[in-house]
CSV table of C-alpha atoms in Angstrom, one decimal:
chain,number,residue,atom,x,y,z
V,1129,UNK,CA,26.9,-15.3,23.1
V,1130,UNK,CA,25.7,-15.1,19.5
V,1131,UNK,CA,27.6,-12.2,17.8
V,1132,UNK,CA,26.3,-11.1,14.5
V,1133,UNK,CA,28.1,-10.2,11.5
V,1134,UNK,CA,28.0,-6.4,11.4
V,1135,UNK,CA,27.2,-4.7,7.8
V,1136,UNK,CA,27.3,-1.1,8.9
V,1137,UNK,CA,28.3,0.9,5.9
V,1138,UNK,CA,28.4,-2.1,3.6
V,1139,UNK,CA,26.0,-2.0,0.6
V,1140,UNK,CA,26.2,1.7,0.0
V,1141,UNK,CA,27.5,0.9,-3.5
V,1142,UNK,CA,24.8,-1.6,-4.1
V,1143,UNK,CA,21.9,-0.6,-6.3
V,1144,UNK,CA,19.5,-3.3,-6.7
V,1145,UNK,CA,16.8,-0.6,-7.0
V,1146,UNK,CA,18.8,1.9,-8.9
V,1147,UNK,CA,15.8,4.0,-9.8
V,1148,UNK,CA,12.0,4.1,-8.8
V,1149,UNK,CA,11.1,2.5,-11.9
V,1150,UNK,CA,13.3,-0.4,-10.8
V,1151,UNK,CA,11.4,-0.8,-7.6
V,1152,UNK,CA,8.1,-0.5,-9.2
V,1153,UNK,CA,9.0,-3.2,-11.9
V,1154,UNK,CA,10.1,-5.6,-9.0
V,1155,UNK,CA,6.8,-5.4,-7.3
V,1156,UNK,CA,4.9,-5.6,-10.5
V,1157,UNK,CA,6.4,-8.8,-11.6
V,1158,UNK,CA,6.9,-10.9,-8.6
V,1159,UNK,CA,7.6,-14.6,-9.1
V,1160,UNK,CA,5.1,-17.4,-7.8
V,1161,UNK,CA,5.5,-20.5,-5.9
V,1162,UNK,CA,6.6,-23.7,-7.6
V,1163,UNK,CA,3.2,-25.7,-7.8
V,1164,UNK,CA,5.0,-28.8,-8.8
V,1165,UNK,CA,6.9,-28.8,-5.5
V,1166,UNK,CA,4.0,-28.0,-3.4
V,1167,UNK,CA,2.0,-30.9,-5.0
V,1168,UNK,CA,4.9,-33.2,-4.3
V,1169,UNK,CA,5.1,-31.9,-0.9
V,1170,UNK,CA,1.4,-32.3,-0.3
V,1171,UNK,CA,1.5,-35.7,-1.6
V,1172,UNK,CA,4.4,-36.6,0.8
V,1173,UNK,CA,2.3,-35.3,3.7
V,1174,UNK,CA,-0.5,-37.7,2.8
V,1175,UNK,CA,1.9,-40.8,2.9
V,1176,UNK,CA,3.5,-40.1,6.2
V,1177,UNK,CA,2.5,-42.2,9.3
V,1178,UNK,CA,-0.3,-39.9,10.7
V,1179,UNK,CA,-3.9,-39.3,10.0
V,1180,UNK,CA,-4.3,-36.6,7.1
V,1181,UNK,CA,-4.1,-33.2,8.5
V,1182,UNK,CA,-3.2,-34.3,12.1
V,1183,UNK,CA,-0.1,-31.9,12.2
V,1184,UNK,CA,-2.3,-29.0,11.4
V,1185,UNK,CA,-0.3,-26.0,10.4
V,1186,UNK,CA,3.0,-27.8,10.5
V,1187,UNK,CA,1.7,-29.6,7.4
V,1188,UNK,CA,0.9,-26.1,5.9
V,1189,UNK,CA,4.3,-24.7,6.7
V,1190,UNK,CA,6.1,-27.6,5.1
V,1191,UNK,CA,4.1,-27.2,1.8
V,1192,UNK,CA,4.6,-23.5,1.7
V,1193,UNK,CA,8.2,-23.8,2.2
V,1194,UNK,CA,8.6,-26.6,-0.4
V,1195,UNK,CA,6.9,-24.2,-2.7
V,1196,UNK,CA,9.2,-21.3,-2.6
V,1197,UNK,CA,12.2,-23.4,-2.4
V,1198,UNK,CA,11.3,-25.4,-5.2
V,1199,UNK,CA,12.0,-28.8,-3.4
V,1200,UNK,CA,9.6,-31.6,-2.1
V,1201,UNK,CA,11.7,-31.6,1.0
V,1202,UNK,CA,12.6,-28.0,1.9
V,1203,UNK,CA,15.3,-27.1,4.5
V,1204,UNK,CA,16.4,-24.8,6.9
V,1205,UNK,CA,20.1,-24.9,6.8
V,1206,UNK,CA,20.8,-21.3,5.8
V,1207,UNK,CA,18.4,-19.2,7.8
V,1208,UNK,CA,19.4,-15.5,8.3
V,1209,UNK,CA,18.2,-12.8,10.5
V,1210,UNK,CA,18.9,-9.1,9.7
V,1211,UNK,CA,18.4,-6.4,12.2
V,1212,UNK,CA,18.1,-3.0,10.4
V,1213,UNK,CA,18.6,0.2,12.4
V,1214,UNK,CA,17.7,3.7,11.7
V,1215,UNK,CA,16.9,7.0,13.4
V,1216,UNK,CA,13.8,9.2,12.9
V,1217,UNK,CA,13.5,13.0,13.0
V,1218,UNK,CA,10.1,12.7,14.1
V,1219,UNK,CA,11.3,11.8,17.4
V,1220,UNK,CA,11.7,15.5,18.2
V,1221,UNK,CA,7.9,15.8,18.4
V,1222,UNK,CA,8.0,13.5,21.7
V,1223,UNK,CA,6.5,10.3,20.2
V,1224,UNK,CA,8.8,7.9,22.0
V,1225,UNK,CA,9.6,7.1,25.5
V,1226,UNK,CA,13.2,6.8,24.8
V,1227,UNK,CA,15.8,9.2,23.2
V,1228,UNK,CA,17.4,8.5,19.7
V,1229,UNK,CA,20.7,7.7,21.2
V,1230,UNK,CA,19.2,4.4,22.4
V,1231,UNK,CA,19.4,3.4,18.8
V,1232,UNK,CA,23.1,3.7,18.7
V,1233,UNK,CA,23.4,1.9,22.1
V,1234,UNK,CA,21.2,-1.1,21.1
V,1235,UNK,CA,23.3,-1.4,17.9
V,1236,UNK,CA,26.4,-1.8,20.0
V,1237,UNK,CA,24.6,-4.4,22.1
V,1238,UNK,CA,23.7,-6.4,19.2
V,1239,UNK,CA,27.3,-6.4,18.0
V,1240,UNK,CA,28.4,-7.3,21.5
V,1241,UNK,CA,25.9,-10.3,21.5
V,1242,UNK,CA,23.9,-8.8,24.5
V,1243,UNK,CA,20.5,-8.4,23.0
V,1244,UNK,CA,17.4,-10.8,22.9
V,1245,UNK,CA,17.7,-11.4,19.3
V,1246,UNK,CA,21.2,-12.5,19.7
V,1247,UNK,CA,20.1,-15.2,22.2
V,1248,UNK,CA,17.1,-16.1,20.1
V,1249,UNK,CA,18.8,-16.4,16.9
V,1250,UNK,CA,21.3,-18.7,18.5
V,1251,UNK,CA,18.6,-20.8,19.9
V,1252,UNK,CA,16.8,-21.0,16.5
V,1253,UNK,CA,19.9,-21.7,14.5
V,1254,UNK,CA,19.9,-18.4,12.6
V,1255,UNK,CA,22.7,-16.5,11.1
V,1256,UNK,CA,22.5,-12.7,12.5
V,1257,UNK,CA,23.5,-9.8,10.7
V,1258,UNK,CA,23.2,-6.0,11.7
V,1259,UNK,CA,22.9,-3.1,9.3
V,1260,UNK,CA,23.1,0.2,10.7
V,1261,UNK,CA,21.8,2.9,8.3
V,1262,UNK,CA,23.3,6.4,8.9
V,1263,UNK,CA,22.3,6.8,12.6
V,1264,UNK,CA,24.0,10.2,12.9
V,1265,UNK,CA,21.7,11.5,10.2
V,1266,UNK,CA,18.0,10.8,11.1
V,1267,UNK,CA,15.4,11.1,8.6
V,1268,UNK,CA,13.7,14.4,8.3
V,1269,UNK,CA,10.5,15.2,10.6
V,1270,UNK,CA,7.6,14.0,8.3
V,1271,UNK,CA,5.2,16.1,9.8
V,1272,UNK,CA,6.7,19.0,7.7
V,1273,UNK,CA,8.8,17.2,5.0
V,1274,UNK,CA,9.3,14.0,3.3
V,1275,UNK,CA,11.3,11.7,5.7
V,1276,UNK,CA,13.8,10.9,2.9
V,1277,UNK,CA,14.7,12.2,-0.4
V,1278,UNK,CA,14.2,10.0,-3.6
V,1279,UNK,CA,17.8,8.9,-3.4
V,1280,UNK,CA,18.0,8.4,0.3
V,1281,UNK,CA,15.0,5.9,-0.1
V,1282,UNK,CA,16.4,4.1,-3.0
V,1283,UNK,CA,19.8,3.7,-1.2
V,1284,UNK,CA,17.8,2.3,1.9
V,1285,UNK,CA,15.9,-0.2,-0.3
V,1286,UNK,CA,18.8,-1.3,-2.0
V,1287,UNK,CA,20.8,-1.7,1.3
V,1288,UNK,CA,18.2,-3.9,2.4
V,1289,UNK,CA,18.1,-6.1,-0.7
V,1290,UNK,CA,21.9,-6.2,-0.6
V,1291,UNK,CA,21.4,-8.4,2.6
V,1292,UNK,CA,19.5,-11.3,0.9
V,1293,UNK,CA,21.1,-13.6,-1.7
V,1294,UNK,CA,20.2,-16.7,-3.5
V,1295,UNK,CA,20.3,-19.8,-1.6
V,1296,UNK,CA,19.0,-18.6,1.7
V,1297,UNK,CA,16.5,-20.9,3.1
V,1298,UNK,CA,14.7,-18.4,5.3
V,1299,UNK,CA,14.7,-14.5,5.8
V,1300,UNK,CA,13.9,-13.0,9.2
V,1301,UNK,CA,13.9,-9.2,8.9
V,1302,UNK,CA,14.1,-7.2,12.1
V,1303,UNK,CA,14.5,-3.8,13.2
V,1304,UNK,CA,15.8,-1.1,15.7
V,1305,UNK,CA,14.9,2.4,15.7
V,1306,UNK,CA,13.3,4.9,18.2
V,1307,UNK,CA,10.3,6.4,17.0
V,1308,UNK,CA,9.7,3.8,14.3
V,1309,UNK,CA,6.1,2.7,15.8
V,1310,UNK,CA,5.1,6.2,14.8
V,1311,UNK,CA,6.4,5.8,11.3
V,1312,UNK,CA,4.8,2.4,11.0
V,1313,UNK,CA,1.5,3.7,12.2
V,1314,UNK,CA,1.7,6.5,9.5
V,1315,UNK,CA,2.5,4.2,6.8
V,1316,UNK,CA,-0.5,1.9,7.5
V,1317,UNK,CA,-3.1,4.8,7.9
V,1318,UNK,CA,-1.7,6.5,4.7
V,1319,UNK,CA,-1.5,3.1,2.7
V,1320,UNK,CA,-4.5,1.1,4.1
V,1321,UNK,CA,-6.9,4.0,5.4
V,1322,UNK,CA,-8.5,4.4,8.7
V,1323,UNK,CA,-7.4,7.3,11.3
V,1324,UNK,CA,-4.4,7.5,13.2
V,1325,UNK,CA,-5.9,6.3,16.4
V,1326,UNK,CA,-6.6,3.0,14.6
V,1327,UNK,CA,-2.9,2.1,14.0
V,1328,UNK,CA,-1.2,3.8,16.9
V,1329,UNK,CA,-0.2,2.1,20.1
V,1330,UNK,CA,2.0,2.7,23.1
V,1331,UNK,CA,5.2,1.5,21.3
V,1332,UNK,CA,8.0,1.3,23.8
V,1333,UNK,CA,5.8,2.3,26.8
V,1334,UNK,CA,4.1,5.8,26.2
V,1335,UNK,CA,1.5,6.7,28.8
V,1336,UNK,CA,-1.9,7.8,27.6
V,1337,UNK,CA,-1.0,11.3,27.0
V,1338,UNK,CA,2.1,10.2,25.0
V,1339,UNK,CA,-0.2,7.9,22.8
V,1340,UNK,CA,-2.5,11.0,22.3
V,1341,UNK,CA,0.5,13.2,21.3
V,1342,UNK,CA,1.6,10.5,18.9
V,1343,UNK,CA,-1.8,10.4,17.3
V,1344,UNK,CA,-1.7,14.3,16.8
V,1345,UNK,CA,1.7,13.8,15.3
V,1346,UNK,CA,0.5,11.3,12.9
V,1347,UNK,CA,-2.7,13.1,12.0
V,1348,UNK,CA,-0.4,16.2,11.1
V,1349,UNK,CA,1.8,14.1,8.9
V,1350,UNK,CA,-1.1,12.7,7.1
V,1351,UNK,CA,-2.5,16.2,6.4
V,1352,UNK,CA,0.8,17.2,5.1
V,1353,UNK,CA,1.2,14.5,2.7
V,1354,UNK,CA,-2.5,14.3,1.7
V,1355,UNK,CA,-2.0,15.2,-1.8
V,1356,UNK,CA,1.2,13.2,-2.4
V,1357,UNK,CA,1.1,10.3,-4.7
V,1358,UNK,CA,0.0,7.1,-2.9
V,1359,UNK,CA,2.5,4.8,-4.6
V,1360,UNK,CA,4.4,2.3,-2.6
V,1361,UNK,CA,7.7,4.2,-3.1
V,1362,UNK,CA,6.4,7.7,-2.3
V,1363,UNK,CA,4.4,6.4,0.8
V,1364,UNK,CA,7.9,4.8,2.0
V,1365,UNK,CA,9.8,7.8,1.2
V,1366,UNK,CA,7.6,10.3,2.9
V,1367,UNK,CA,6.4,8.4,5.8
V,1368,UNK,CA,9.1,5.6,6.6
V,1369,UNK,CA,12.5,5.4,7.8
V,1370,UNK,CA,15.7,4.1,6.4
V,1371,UNK,CA,15.5,0.7,8.5
V,1372,UNK,CA,11.9,0.5,7.3
V,1373,UNK,CA,12.7,1.0,3.8
V,1374,UNK,CA,15.5,-1.5,4.0
V,1375,UNK,CA,13.2,-4.0,5.4
V,1376,UNK,CA,11.0,-3.5,2.4
V,1377,UNK,CA,13.8,-3.7,0.1
V,1378,UNK,CA,15.0,-7.0,1.7
V,1379,UNK,CA,11.4,-8.5,1.5
V,1380,UNK,CA,11.1,-7.5,-2.2
V,1381,UNK,CA,14.5,-9.1,-3.0
V,1382,UNK,CA,13.7,-12.1,-1.2
V,1383,UNK,CA,10.7,-12.5,-3.4
V,1384,UNK,CA,12.7,-12.0,-6.6
V,1385,UNK,CA,15.1,-14.8,-5.4
V,1386,UNK,CA,12.1,-16.9,-3.9
V,1387,UNK,CA,13.4,-16.9,-0.5
V,1388,UNK,CA,10.6,-17.4,2.0
V,1389,UNK,CA,10.3,-14.6,4.6
V,1390,UNK,CA,9.2,-15.0,8.4
V,1391,UNK,CA,7.7,-11.5,9.2
V,1392,UNK,CA,8.2,-10.3,12.7
V,1393,UNK,CA,5.9,-7.5,14.5
V,1394,UNK,CA,4.1,-4.2,13.7
V,1395,UNK,CA,7.0,-2.3,12.1
V,1396,UNK,CA,8.3,-5.2,10.0
V,1397,UNK,CA,4.7,-5.8,8.6
V,1398,UNK,CA,4.1,-2.2,8.1
V,1399,UNK,CA,7.2,-1.9,6.0
V,1400,UNK,CA,5.3,-3.6,3.2
V,1401,UNK,CA,1.8,-2.1,3.9
V,1402,UNK,CA,2.3,0.3,1.2
V,1403,UNK,CA,3.2,-2.5,-1.3
V,1404,UNK,CA,0.4,-4.5,-0.3
V,1405,UNK,CA,-2.0,-1.6,-0.8
V,1406,UNK,CA,-0.8,-1.9,-4.6
V,1407,UNK,CA,0.3,-5.4,-5.0
V,1408,UNK,CA,-1.3,-7.7,-2.3
V,1409,UNK,CA,0.5,-10.8,-3.7
V,1410,UNK,CA,3.6,-9.2,-1.7
V,1411,UNK,CA,2.6,-11.4,1.3
V,1412,UNK,CA,2.5,-14.5,-0.6
V,1413,UNK,CA,6.0,-15.6,0.4
V,1414,UNK,CA,5.6,-14.5,3.8
V,1415,UNK,CA,4.7,-16.4,7.0
V,1416,UNK,CA,3.4,-14.2,10.0
V,1417,UNK,CA,5.8,-15.2,12.9
V,1418,UNK,CA,3.8,-13.8,15.6
V,1419,UNK,CA,1.1,-11.4,16.6
V,1420,UNK,CA,2.6,-8.5,18.7
V,1421,UNK,CA,1.0,-6.8,21.7
V,1422,UNK,CA,1.2,-3.5,19.6
V,1423,UNK,CA,-2.4,-3.2,18.8
V,1424,UNK,CA,-2.1,-2.2,15.1
V,1425,UNK,CA,-0.3,-5.6,14.4
V,1426,UNK,CA,-3.3,-7.6,14.7
V,1427,UNK,CA,-5.5,-5.4,12.5
V,1428,UNK,CA,-2.5,-5.5,9.9
V,1429,UNK,CA,-2.2,-9.2,9.8
V,1430,UNK,CA,-5.9,-9.4,9.4
V,1431,UNK,CA,-5.7,-7.1,6.3
V,1432,UNK,CA,-2.6,-9.3,5.1
V,1433,UNK,CA,-4.8,-12.3,5.5
V,1434,UNK,CA,-1.9,-13.8,7.5
V,1435,UNK,CA,-2.5,-16.1,10.6
V,1436,UNK,CA,0.3,-15.7,13.0
V,1437,UNK,CA,2.2,-18.8,14.2
V,1438,UNK,CA,2.6,-17.5,17.7
V,1439,UNK,CA,0.8,-14.9,20.0
V,1440,UNK,CA,3.2,-14.5,23.0
V,1441,UNK,CA,2.5,-10.8,24.3
V,1442,UNK,CA,5.9,-9.9,22.8
V,1443,UNK,CA,6.6,-6.2,21.7
V,1444,UNK,CA,10.3,-6.0,21.5
V,1445,UNK,CA,11.1,-5.9,17.8
V,1446,UNK,CA,14.5,-6.8,16.6
V,1447,UNK,CA,13.0,-9.6,14.6
V,1448,UNK,CA,12.5,-11.4,18.2
V,1449,UNK,CA,9.2,-13.1,17.6
V,1450,UNK,CA,10.0,-14.1,14.2
V,1451,UNK,CA,13.1,-15.7,15.6
V,1452,UNK,CA,11.1,-17.8,18.1
V,1453,UNK,CA,8.7,-18.9,15.3
V,1454,UNK,CA,11.6,-20.0,13.2
V,1455,UNK,CA,11.9,-23.1,15.6
V,1456,UNK,CA,8.2,-23.8,14.6
V,1457,UNK,CA,9.2,-23.8,11.0
V,1458,UNK,CA,12.3,-26.0,11.9
V,1459,UNK,CA,9.9,-28.4,13.6
V,1460,UNK,CA,7.5,-28.5,10.5
V,1461,UNK,CA,10.3,-29.4,8.3
V,1462,UNK,CA,11.9,-32.1,10.7
V,1463,UNK,CA,8.4,-33.8,10.7
V,1464,UNK,CA,7.9,-33.3,7.0
V,1465,UNK,CA,11.5,-34.6,6.1
V,1466,UNK,CA,12.2,-37.3,8.8
V,1467,UNK,CA,8.8,-39.1,9.4
V,1468,UNK,CA,8.5,-42.4,7.7
V,1469,UNK,CA,5.9,-43.1,5.2
V,1470,UNK,CA,3.4,-45.8,5.7
V,1471,UNK,CA,5.4,-48.0,3.3
V,1472,UNK,CA,8.6,-47.5,4.8
V,1473,UNK,CA,7.2,-48.1,8.3
V,1474,UNK,CA,5.1,-51.1,7.1
V,1475,UNK,CA,2.2,-49.5,8.6
V,1476,UNK,CA,-1.2,-49.9,6.9
V,1477,UNK,CA,-2.4,-46.5,5.5
V,1478,UNK,CA,-5.6,-45.0,6.8
V,1479,UNK,CA,-4.9,-46.0,10.6
């Protein structure tokens, strides 16, 4: 079994985003990839013993990783998956097939090594960490109040950021939180437009009546927050959750540190939808690990302009789809780094 390092309670004193201005500044000044490293990696690909372009997206992944790591030969030695967990007050509206207690129970399962993400991280060679964010204090019901206060949202953003440090080769953000597909759909509708029905899906298994109820809840929330500022921070604060804000904070911090990110499913991607609406470049250091079965995810990836590496009909969350996709990244780097060049193999170029 693959047991994670549990970080519950850790990072509360961390204040990467000590103010709204600090968060806004981080997303307004995002570093770009290293074009020299990308050019070197592209040149190396042209010299490997294969027809140009014959490894398809594996070549693109290697060049992408080179750009963010700043090396012609990028590596995946320090890959980290983090599962962020939070509870949502909006579950009182009957938007989930499961009660909020399941969030607690699943965190215990992660810690015991018994969840899908434990097995998949072990298979992919990823370090797994778990950060439970005040599970006994759910966010407010966002149909009648902001989900979080300003300080609560900043604390969640900073807690996520604190899980990322310089030197990581890849970040895989994941989540657990009963009700969080409702928050994700609300974030997308507020940030990117479209009615609630365009973003809502069955989540953990709602029947058609449950889906209709979920749409109604999100529509009510959108009306309540209609005149609120549409900044990334305010949208996250009002319609997100602690684990969603923490994922956003981790992804922004990864960008500051030039750590490439492998996005998971709908909730993970929705965490940065409000940022994308203001700063589309937020997705430049991200790969889409997979396209989940949650219907809004395909639409969201299309808006991001990201093509998923895998489409396996998964809808579990936890970072599970991205953890599987990490093995694709590992394969791309293996081919890039370990293949011989035409000169090394004594093969005539162009065959």
